[in-house]
Structures are given as C-alpha cells and as structure tokens.
Coordinates of C-alpha atoms and ligand atoms in Angstrom, one line a residue:
M1169 CA -0.2 -0.2 0.0
V1170 CA 3.4 2.2 0.7
R1171 CA 4.6 3.6 -2.5
K1172 CA 7.7 4.6 -3.5
V1173 CA 8.8 8.0 -2.6
S1174 CA 10.1 11.3 -4.2
D1175 CA 13.9 12.1 -3.7
G1176 CA 13.3 14.7 -1.3
M1177 CA 11.6 12.4 1.1
S1178 CA 13.8 9.6 0.8
E1179 CA 15.6 10.8 3.7
F1180 CA 12.8 11.2 6.3
F1181 CA 10.9 7.5 4.9
G1182 CA 13.7 5.8 4.3
W1183 CA 14.6 2.3 3.4
F1184 CA 19.0 2.4 4.2
P1185 CA 20.2 -0.5 4.6
S1186 CA 20.3 -1.8 8.2
I1187 CA 23.2 -1.1 10.1
A1188 CA 24.9 -3.2 13.0
Y1189 CA 26.9 -1.3 15.7
E1190 CA 29.3 -2.1 18.7
N1191 CA 30.2 -5.5 18.0
N1192 CA 26.5 -6.2 16.1
T1193 CA 24.6 -5.7 19.0
C1194 CA 22.9 -2.6 18.3
I1195 CA 21.1 -3.2 15.0
F1196 CA 18.9 0.2 13.8
V1197 CA 16.7 -0.5 11.1
A1198 CA 15.3 2.1 8.4
N1199 CA 11.5 1.1 6.9
F1200 CA 9.1 4.6 7.1
A1201 CA 10.0 4.7 10.2
N1202 CA 12.9 3.3 12.1
T1203 CA 12.9 1.0 14.9
C1204 CA 16.2 -0.3 17.3
V1205 CA 17.6 -3.5 17.9
F1206 CA 20.0 -4.2 21.8
E1207 CA 21.0 -7.2 22.0
T1208 CA 21.8 -8.5 25.4
K1209 CA 23.0 -11.8 26.0
D1210 CA 20.1 -12.6 27.8
G1211 CA 17.2 -11.4 24.9
L1212 CA 16.6 -8.9 22.7
V1213 CA 14.6 -4.8 23.4
V1214 CA 13.1 -3.7 20.2
F1215 CA 12.4 0.6 20.3
D1216 CA 10.0 1.2 17.8
V1217 CA 8.1 -1.3 15.3
P1218 CA 7.1 -0.3 12.4
I1219 CA 4.1 0.0 10.2
R1220 CA 2.0 -2.5 10.0
Q1221 CA 3.0 -3.5 6.7
F1222 CA 6.6 -3.1 6.7
G1223 CA 6.2 -5.3 10.3
Q1224 CA 8.4 -8.0 8.4
K1225 CA 10.5 -6.2 6.7
T1226 CA 12.3 -4.9 9.3
F1227 CA 11.5 -8.4 11.3
D1228 CA 13.6 -10.1 8.8
E1229 CA 16.6 -7.5 9.0
V1230 CA 17.1 -8.8 12.6
R1231 CA 17.1 -12.1 11.8
K1232 CA 19.9 -11.6 9.9
I1233 CA 22.1 -10.3 12.8
T1234 CA 20.7 -12.5 15.4
D1235 CA 18.3 -15.3 16.5
K1236 CA 18.1 -14.1 20.7
P1237 CA 14.7 -13.9 22.4
V1238 CA 12.2 -10.9 22.0
K1239 CA 11.9 -9.4 26.1
Y1240 CA 11.2 -6.0 25.4
I1241 CA 9.4 -3.5 22.8
I1242 CA 9.0 -0.1 23.6
F1243 CA 6.8 2.4 21.7
S1244 CA 9.0 5.7 22.1
H1245 CA 4.9 6.3 20.9
G1246 CA 1.7 5.4 20.1
H1247 CA 1.5 6.7 16.0
F1248 CA 0.6 4.2 13.7
D1249 CA 4.4 4.3 12.2
H1250 CA 5.4 3.7 16.0
A1251 CA 3.3 0.7 17.2
F1252 CA 1.7 -1.2 14.9
G1253 CA 3.9 -3.7 13.2
Y1254 CA 4.8 -5.7 15.8
G1255 CA 2.9 -8.8 13.9
P1256 CA 5.9 -11.3 13.0
F1257 CA 7.3 -10.8 16.8
V1258 CA 5.2 -11.3 18.4
E1259 CA 3.8 -14.4 16.1
E1260 CA 7.8 -15.5 16.4
A1261 CA 6.9 -16.1 20.5
R1262 CA 4.0 -17.5 19.7
K1263 CA 6.0 -20.1 17.5
K1264 CA 8.6 -21.0 19.8
G1265 CA 6.8 -21.0 23.2
W1266 CA 8.7 -18.2 24.9
D1267 CA 7.0 -15.6 26.7
M1268 CA 6.2 -12.7 25.5
P1269 CA 8.1 -9.7 24.9
E1270 CA 7.1 -6.7 28.2
V1271 CA 5.7 -3.9 25.8
I1272 CA 6.0 -0.4 27.3
A1273 CA 4.3 2.3 26.7
H1274 CA 2.9 6.3 28.0
E1275 CA -0.2 6.0 29.9
N1276 CA -1.0 8.4 27.7
C1277 CA -0.3 5.5 24.6
V1278 CA -2.9 2.9 25.9
R1279 CA -5.8 6.7 26.0
R1280 CA -4.7 6.9 22.0
F1281 CA -5.6 3.8 21.4
E1282 CA -8.7 4.3 22.8
K1283 CA -9.7 7.4 20.9
Y1284 CA -8.3 5.3 17.6
E1285 CA -10.9 2.9 18.1
I1286 CA -13.8 6.2 18.6
L1287 CA -12.6 8.6 16.1
D1288 CA -11.9 4.8 13.3
K1289 CA -13.3 5.8 10.4
Y1290 CA -12.0 9.1 10.8
H1291 CA -8.0 9.0 11.0
D1292 CA -8.2 6.9 7.8
W1293 CA -10.1 9.6 6.4
I1294 CA -7.0 12.5 8.1
N1295 CA -4.6 9.9 7.0
K1296 CA -5.6 8.8 3.8
Q1297 CA -5.9 13.1 3.6
Q1298 CA -2.3 13.1 5.2
F1299 CA -0.1 11.0 3.1
S1300 CA -2.3 10.7 0.4
S1301 CA 1.2 11.4 -1.9
L1302 CA 2.5 7.7 -0.2
I1303 CA -1.1 5.4 -0.7
K1304 CA -2.2 4.1 -3.7
G1305 CA -5.7 4.3 -4.6
G1306 CA -5.7 5.3 -1.4
R1307 CA -8.6 1.3 -0.7
D1308 CA -6.6 0.1 2.2
S1309 CA -6.3 1.2 5.3
V1310 CA -4.2 2.6 6.3
V1311 CA -4.1 1.3 10.1
Y1312 CA -6.6 -0.3 11.6
A1313 CA -8.1 0.8 15.0
Y1314 CA -8.4 -2.3 16.7
E1315 CA -5.4 -4.1 15.9
T1316 CA -2.9 -2.5 19.0
L1317 CA -0.9 -4.3 20.8
D1318 CA -1.4 -3.5 24.8
P1319 CA 1.1 -2.2 26.9
T1320 CA 2.7 -4.6 29.5
I1321 CA 4.7 -2.2 31.0
I1322 CA 2.9 1.2 32.2
L1323 CA 4.5 4.7 32.6
R1324 CA 1.3 6.8 34.6
E1325 CA 0.9 10.5 34.0
N1326 CA 3.0 10.8 37.3
E1327 CA 6.4 8.5 36.8
S1328 CA 8.9 11.2 34.9
S1329 CA 10.7 7.3 34.0
Y1330 CA 10.6 3.8 33.6
S1331 CA 14.0 1.7 34.4
F1332 CA 15.4 -1.9 33.5
K1333 CA 17.8 -4.6 33.2
L1334 CA 19.0 -6.6 30.4
G1335 CA 21.3 -9.5 30.4
E1336 CA 23.6 -6.9 32.1
V1337 CA 22.5 -3.4 29.9
N1338 CA 20.7 -0.7 31.8
F1339 CA 17.9 0.6 29.4
E1340 CA 15.8 3.9 30.8
I1341 CA 13.4 5.2 29.8
Y1342 CA 11.8 8.2 29.9
H1343 CA 8.4 10.8 29.0
D1344 CA 8.8 13.7 27.3
I1345 CA 6.1 15.4 25.8
G1346 CA 6.2 16.7 22.0
E1347 CA 5.3 15.5 19.0
T1348 CA 3.2 13.5 21.5
D1349 CA 1.1 13.5 25.0
D1350 CA 2.5 10.4 24.9
S1351 CA 6.7 10.4 24.2
I1352 CA 9.0 8.4 25.9
W1353 CA 12.2 8.2 25.1
L1354 CA 15.1 5.5 25.4
W1355 CA 18.6 6.1 26.5
V1356 CA 21.2 3.1 26.3
P1357 CA 24.6 3.8 28.3
E1358 CA 26.5 0.4 27.9
K1359 CA 24.7 1.2 24.0
K1360 CA 26.2 5.4 23.9
T1361 CA 22.9 4.8 22.1
L1362 CA 19.2 7.9 22.1
C1363 CA 16.5 6.0 20.9
T1364 CA 13.9 10.1 20.0
G1365 CA 11.0 8.7 18.6
D1366 CA 10.0 10.7 16.2
L1367 CA 10.4 14.0 18.9
L1368 CA 13.2 14.0 16.6
V1369 CA 13.5 13.4 13.1
S1370 CA 15.4 14.9 9.6
S1371 CA 13.4 17.4 9.3
F1372 CA 11.6 20.5 10.9
P1373 CA 10.1 18.4 13.7
N1374 CA 6.2 18.3 12.7
V1375 CA 4.9 20.7 15.4
G1376 CA 1.3 22.3 15.3
N1377 CA 0.7 19.5 11.9
P1378 CA -2.3 21.0 10.0
F1379 CA -4.3 18.0 10.0
K1380 CA -4.2 16.2 14.1
V1381 CA -4.2 17.9 17.8
Q1382 CA -2.4 19.4 20.2
R1383 CA 1.3 19.6 20.2
Y1384 CA 4.1 21.4 22.2
P1385 CA 6.6 22.5 21.4
K1386 CA 8.6 24.2 24.1
D1387 CA 8.1 21.0 26.7
W1388 CA 9.7 19.6 22.6
A1389 CA 12.7 21.6 23.9
V1390 CA 13.2 20.4 27.4
A1391 CA 12.6 17.5 26.3
M1392 CA 16.2 17.7 23.7
E1393 CA 18.1 19.5 26.8
K1394 CA 17.0 16.5 29.1
M1395 CA 18.2 13.8 26.2
R1396 CA 21.7 16.5 25.3
E1397 CA 22.6 16.0 28.7
K1398 CA 23.1 12.1 28.3
N1399 CA 25.8 12.6 25.8
A1400 CA 25.3 9.8 22.9
E1401 CA 27.1 8.6 20.9
Y1402 CA 24.3 7.5 18.6
L1403 CA 21.0 8.4 18.6
A1404 CA 18.6 6.9 16.7
P1405 CA 15.1 9.4 15.5
G1406 CA 12.0 8.0 14.6
H1407 CA 12.4 9.4 10.8
G1408 CA 15.7 9.6 9.1
R1409 CA 19.1 8.3 9.5
L1410 CA 20.8 7.8 12.5
I1411 CA 23.1 9.9 13.8
E1412 CA 26.3 9.0 14.4
G1413 CA 29.4 10.8 16.6
K1414 CA 28.5 13.5 19.9
E1415 CA 29.1 16.8 18.3
N1416 CA 26.4 15.4 15.7
V1417 CA 23.9 14.2 18.0
R1418 CA 24.6 17.3 20.0
D1419 CA 24.3 19.1 17.4
A1420 CA 20.9 17.9 16.3
L1421 CA 19.3 18.3 19.8
S1422 CA 20.4 21.5 20.4
I1423 CA 19.2 22.8 17.9
T1424 CA 15.7 21.7 17.4
A1425 CA 16.2 22.9 21.1
E1426 CA 16.9 26.8 19.6
V1427 CA 14.2 25.9 17.2
M1428 CA 11.3 25.5 19.2
H1429 CA 12.5 27.6 22.1
F1430 CA 12.6 31.0 19.1
V1431 CA 9.3 29.8 18.4
H1432 CA 8.0 29.5 21.7
E1433 CA 9.1 33.0 22.5
E1434 CA 8.3 35.2 20.0
V1435 CA 4.7 34.0 19.1
V1436 CA 4.2 34.5 23.0
K1437 CA 5.9 37.9 23.1
R1438 CA 3.2 38.5 20.3
L1439 CA 0.3 37.9 22.7
N1440 CA 1.5 39.5 25.2
E1441 CA 1.7 42.5 22.9
G1442 CA -2.3 42.2 21.9
K1443 CA -1.5 40.3 18.4
W1444 CA -4.4 38.8 16.7
F1445 CA -2.7 35.3 14.9
E1446 CA -2.6 37.2 11.0
Q1447 CA 0.1 39.5 11.7
I1448 CA 1.5 37.1 14.3
Y1449 CA 2.2 34.3 11.2
H1450 CA 3.5 37.1 8.9
E1451 CA 5.6 39.2 10.8
M1452 CA 7.4 35.8 12.8
L1453 CA 7.7 34.4 8.9
E1454 CA 10.2 37.6 8.2
I1455 CA 11.7 36.9 11.5
Y1456 CA 12.9 33.6 10.3
P1457 CA 16.7 33.2 11.3
E1458 CA 19.1 32.3 9.1
K1459 CA 20.9 29.3 11.0
F1460 CA 17.4 27.4 11.0
K1461 CA 16.7 27.7 7.5
K1462 CA 20.0 26.9 6.9
H1463 CA 20.6 24.0 8.6
K1464 CA 19.8 20.1 7.5
I1465 CA 18.4 19.1 10.6
L1466 CA 15.2 21.4 10.7
R1467 CA 14.4 22.0 7.0
D1468 CA 11.1 22.1 5.7
T1469 CA 11.1 18.4 5.2
Y1470 CA 8.1 16.3 7.0
G1471 CA 7.4 19.5 9.8
S1472 CA 7.6 22.8 8.5
Y1473 CA 8.3 26.7 10.9
R1474 CA 5.1 28.0 9.8
F1475 CA 3.1 24.8 11.1
A1476 CA 5.1 25.7 14.2
I1477 CA 3.5 29.0 14.9
H1478 CA -0.6 27.6 14.9
A1479 CA 1.7 25.2 16.7
V1480 CA 2.3 27.7 19.9
Y1481 CA -1.4 29.9 19.0
R1482 CA -3.1 27.0 19.5
L1483 CA -1.8 26.3 22.6
Y1484 CA -2.5 29.2 23.8
H1485 CA -5.6 31.3 22.2
G1486 CA -8.9 29.8 20.4
W1487 CA -10.8 30.1 18.3
Y1488 CA -11.4 33.2 18.0
D1489 CA -8.0 34.1 15.8
S1490 CA -8.4 36.7 14.3
G1491 CA -10.2 39.7 16.1
N1492 CA -13.2 40.8 13.8
P1493 CA -16.4 40.5 15.5
T1494 CA -17.3 39.2 11.3
D1495 CA -16.1 35.9 11.9
L1496 CA -17.8 35.5 15.2
F1497 CA -21.0 34.7 12.8
P1498 CA -18.9 34.2 9.6
S1499 CA -21.5 34.0 7.0
K1500 CA -21.3 31.0 4.5
T1501 CA -18.4 31.9 2.1
V1502 CA -20.9 30.2 -0.6
D1503 CA -23.3 33.2 -0.2
I1504 CA -21.2 36.2 0.1
A1505 CA -19.0 34.9 -2.9
R1506 CA -22.6 35.1 -4.3
E1507 CA -22.5 38.4 -3.2
F1508 CA -19.9 39.3 -4.8
L1509 CA -20.9 38.0 -7.9
K1510 CA -23.5 40.2 -8.4
L1511 CA -20.9 43.7 -7.9
N1512 CA -19.1 42.1 -11.2
S1513 CA -19.8 39.6 -13.5
E1514 CA -16.8 36.1 -13.2
S1515 CA -15.3 36.7 -16.5
K1516 CA -14.3 40.3 -15.0
Y1517 CA -13.0 38.3 -11.4
L1518 CA -11.1 35.4 -14.0
E1519 CA -9.6 38.2 -15.7
H1520 CA -7.9 39.6 -12.4
A1521 CA -7.1 35.7 -11.3
N1522 CA -5.4 35.5 -15.3
K1523 CA -4.0 38.8 -13.6
L1524 CA -2.5 37.7 -10.5
S1525 CA -1.4 34.3 -11.9
F1526 CA 0.3 36.2 -14.2
E1527 CA 2.5 38.2 -11.7
G1528 CA 3.2 35.2 -9.4
K1529 CA 1.1 36.1 -6.5
F1530 CA -0.6 32.4 -6.8
Q1531 CA -2.5 32.9 -3.3
L1532 CA -4.3 36.4 -4.1
A1533 CA -4.5 34.8 -7.5
L1534 CA -6.5 31.9 -5.1
H1535 CA -9.0 33.3 -3.5
F1536 CA -10.1 35.7 -6.3
L1537 CA -11.2 32.3 -8.1
D1538 CA -13.2 31.3 -4.8
I1539 CA -15.0 32.7 -5.7
I1540 CA -16.9 32.3 -9.1
I1541 CA -15.7 28.4 -8.3
K1542 CA -18.3 28.4 -4.2
G1543 CA -20.1 31.4 -6.2
T1544 CA -21.1 30.7 -9.5
D1545 CA -24.3 29.1 -11.0
E1546 CA -23.6 25.2 -12.6
Q1547 CA -24.4 25.7 -15.6
N1548 CA -22.0 28.4 -15.9
I1549 CA -20.0 25.7 -17.5
E1550 CA -17.4 27.3 -19.8
V1551 CA -16.0 30.0 -16.7
L1552 CA -16.5 27.7 -14.5
T1553 CA -14.5 25.2 -16.1
D1554 CA -11.9 28.1 -16.7
A1555 CA -11.4 29.4 -13.5
L1556 CA -10.9 25.5 -12.0
K1557 CA -8.1 25.1 -14.5
L1558 CA -6.5 27.7 -13.4
K1559 CA -6.5 26.6 -10.0
L1560 CA -5.6 23.3 -10.9
K1561 CA -2.2 24.8 -12.9
I1562 CA -2.0 26.4 -9.4
L1563 CA -1.8 24.2 -6.7
K1564 CA 0.7 21.9 -9.7
E1565 CA 2.0 24.7 -9.6
K1566 CA 3.3 26.1 -5.5
A1567 CA 2.5 22.1 -5.0
K1568 CA 5.7 22.1 -7.4
T1569 CA 7.4 24.4 -5.4
E1570 CA 6.6 23.2 -1.7
S1571 CA 8.6 21.2 -0.2
A1572 CA 7.3 19.8 3.5
F1573 CA 5.5 17.1 2.8
I1574 CA 2.1 17.1 4.7
A1575 CA 1.4 20.7 2.5
T1576 CA 2.7 19.6 -1.3
N1577 CA -0.5 16.4 0.4
I1578 CA -2.8 19.0 0.8
L1579 CA -2.5 21.5 -3.2
E1580 CA -1.4 17.7 -4.7
N1581 CA -5.3 16.8 -3.4
G1582 CA -6.3 20.1 -3.8
A1583 CA -5.4 19.6 -7.6
Q1584 CA -6.6 16.0 -7.9
Q1585 CA -10.2 16.7 -6.2
I1586 CA -10.9 19.5 -9.6
K1587 CA -10.1 16.7 -12.0
I1588 CA -12.2 15.1 -10.5
R1589 CA -14.2 18.1 -10.6
L1590 CA -14.2 18.7 -14.6
K1591 CA -14.2 15.8 -15.3
K1592 CA -18.0 15.3 -14.1
L1593 CA -18.1 19.2 -15.8
Q1594 CA -17.5 17.9 -18.8
K1595 CA -19.8 14.6 -18.5
S1596 CA -22.3 17.4 -18.1
I1597 CA -21.6 18.5 -21.6
Ligands
ZN1828 ZN1 6.4 8.6 12.9

C-alpha cells in the first residue's frame, strides 16, 4: 500500500540499509519509520516497530543479525508508524513457545489506542489526506484501529521515568511531551545510544501538523535538552538516518531545542503585545533566522516552521483568532461569493485572477478564483471550467515548489479534487 517516496522525502521515510553497530549488538532498521534493536546476553529489546505493512521486513532484517528472543518492545508513542508492526515479533514468540515480550508504553498511549477505536474512520480519512502521495488508490486502510498491542508495563501520568536491566545492559526510559502526549524516549548507556522516537526526525519537527491535535513546542525543547545531557554517541531518530558521533548528536538536539524555544518565545511575546494570529504569523515569517533555515535537520521536509507558529498560538489561544467580530458567526463562504458576483461578473474575477497569476501572486489569485468556484451557478460551465483549470494549474505550481510533505499533499489533493470535478463538468455538457 505504500508507494516509493520521492527523492526529496527519501531522507525522511528512509529505506536505508540496516546498520549493525557496537559489535553487532545494536541494529538500526529504517522502514518508513525506524526500529532500534539492542542485543543483550539475555535477549533483545526492540524500540519501536514500524508501520504494520513493514513489520515483516523489519523483523527479517533483525533476524539476519541475531536469533535471540525479544524480551521487551517499547513504543516511543502510539502512532501507526511506530506501534503497529509488532505482528511477526509476537507471532515468533508464540510459535517458539517463548514468553511474550513485555510491552512498554506511556499511559497516554493506552488512551490513544482507545481514541483510535472511537475515531477509527475519521483517522483513516485524515491519514489518507496527510499521506496521500504514499497511498495507492486510498482503498486499503493505513491502520486498523483494533489491531493494537496492549502495553504490559505502563508509565503512569505521575511517572517520568522507568528503568530496567536486561543481560547487564541498563535501559532508561523517560517521558516528555512534544509531538504527542504519550512520548517516551530511551537512553542505553552501555550502547551509548539515544532513541528519540519522533521527538527528533530528519526534518523540521512535526509540530503544528495541520490535521492533528495539539503539540507542545516548549516541552519539546526541554526534552531535547534532557536528551543532550546524556552525551550520546548514537542517536536513532524516529525517521531518517542514524546520527553518529557525539558532536553530530549534540548539534541535532541543540538546534531543535533552539528553534522550538525561538518559535515559542516569539509567539508568546506577540500574544502579550495583543496581536492577532494573522499579524503574528506574518511577522514570524519575517524574523525567521537564517541559521535555522539553513540547518540540515530543520529543513521543511515533513513538518514546517510555518506550522509551528500555529502550534504555539493554538496552545494558548481559542479559535477566535482574527479579532474581527465579522468572523465570530460568519456567513457561508458560498453566500459571500454569490454577493461578490452580483457586484461584478465571473469573467471580471477570472480576468483579475489570471492577471495575479501571471504576476506570480498565486495565493491572491486563488482567493479570487474561489469567488467564482464557490459563487457561480453550475450552469455557467464555461467560466467555471476556466476558473477550475486555473486553480488546478496554480495548485500544481505551488506543490512543485513546496517542500513540506504535508503541505504538498494538501495541494496535490486539492488538485486531484478539481480534476474529478472537471471530468464531471465535461460529462454534463
Ligand atoms: Zn513517525
């Protein structure tokens, strides 16, 4: 169900050759999301399992290196790409008559799984949009909400850490919130390795995701700083390549902490100055420092600084974000568009949208096209078709230059919907 990713995304949704390090006792496997396996004399500890569709592939990679039984599976968080590909590991234990592995997760991960059951169809709908470029045809479910593996060791809300020892290797687990409220990360001192889950990925952090619930920029920065104190030599991120070398690990954690503090502090400052979202957003775009823009790990590959601004605002502010009472109980956009069309004809708006598009003012052109697309009568096929065609062209153009995966998918989805509508219109002629 998962397509090959474009070149730009391959560093994020990586299918890199597996890496065995520290005398082959640590195995890093990258299949869409990453799995890190630690071998001890008494068995294996598995940090994260991939998306269900890649469970077997990851399992096979691990079994090329070691045949020891899996004693622990740790979920960095309960997202579908980190906690659903457990099947082959559990099946093996069952077949061989081994003890079932302990499954470690945070209490909020259990709540998440309950939420997935309530919102089963909704999450499928959302994920098919967020990951549309990866999902062929969109028929197969990305994840089945009822196929969760119940944690057996649960970090409760009041517990910020949990430690255990296996085969003389210490495993230290910590809870911090960031991308999710169920995040846990792992420090294995004997293996000099930090496993971060999605608290660190090969992209600007996925904070302020347009489709998803609230995320926590400041706490995210704090998590990075706590991780940095461990002075790790290896960092296994949630997505992307293994980071090797103390300096590189420190740099990745430091710059991520720094950018999260930056976006948090600057938005908070503007909230205290009594500014509304639009002003804050555009000011924030202007002051974004070059050192963040240029840093490899903060590229807009998956998440985006633009989304992060929303995350901070939403953390502290309600939905009335314009300060304009017009927006408190707004009319339907269709009705507004119809009124605009009473003042001026569709062709006038189309002419103006074409002019704006020609000048490279694509976003403004879209607003004008929407007046026609929303407001005109279906019978005005000719002008409606022209408006839709121009919108399609602009969305394609914007998608081409957009680097953030989620934004690109939104633009491409929009283009796809227009193509479908255009086909229907042609049929109706
Ligand atoms: Zn992930």
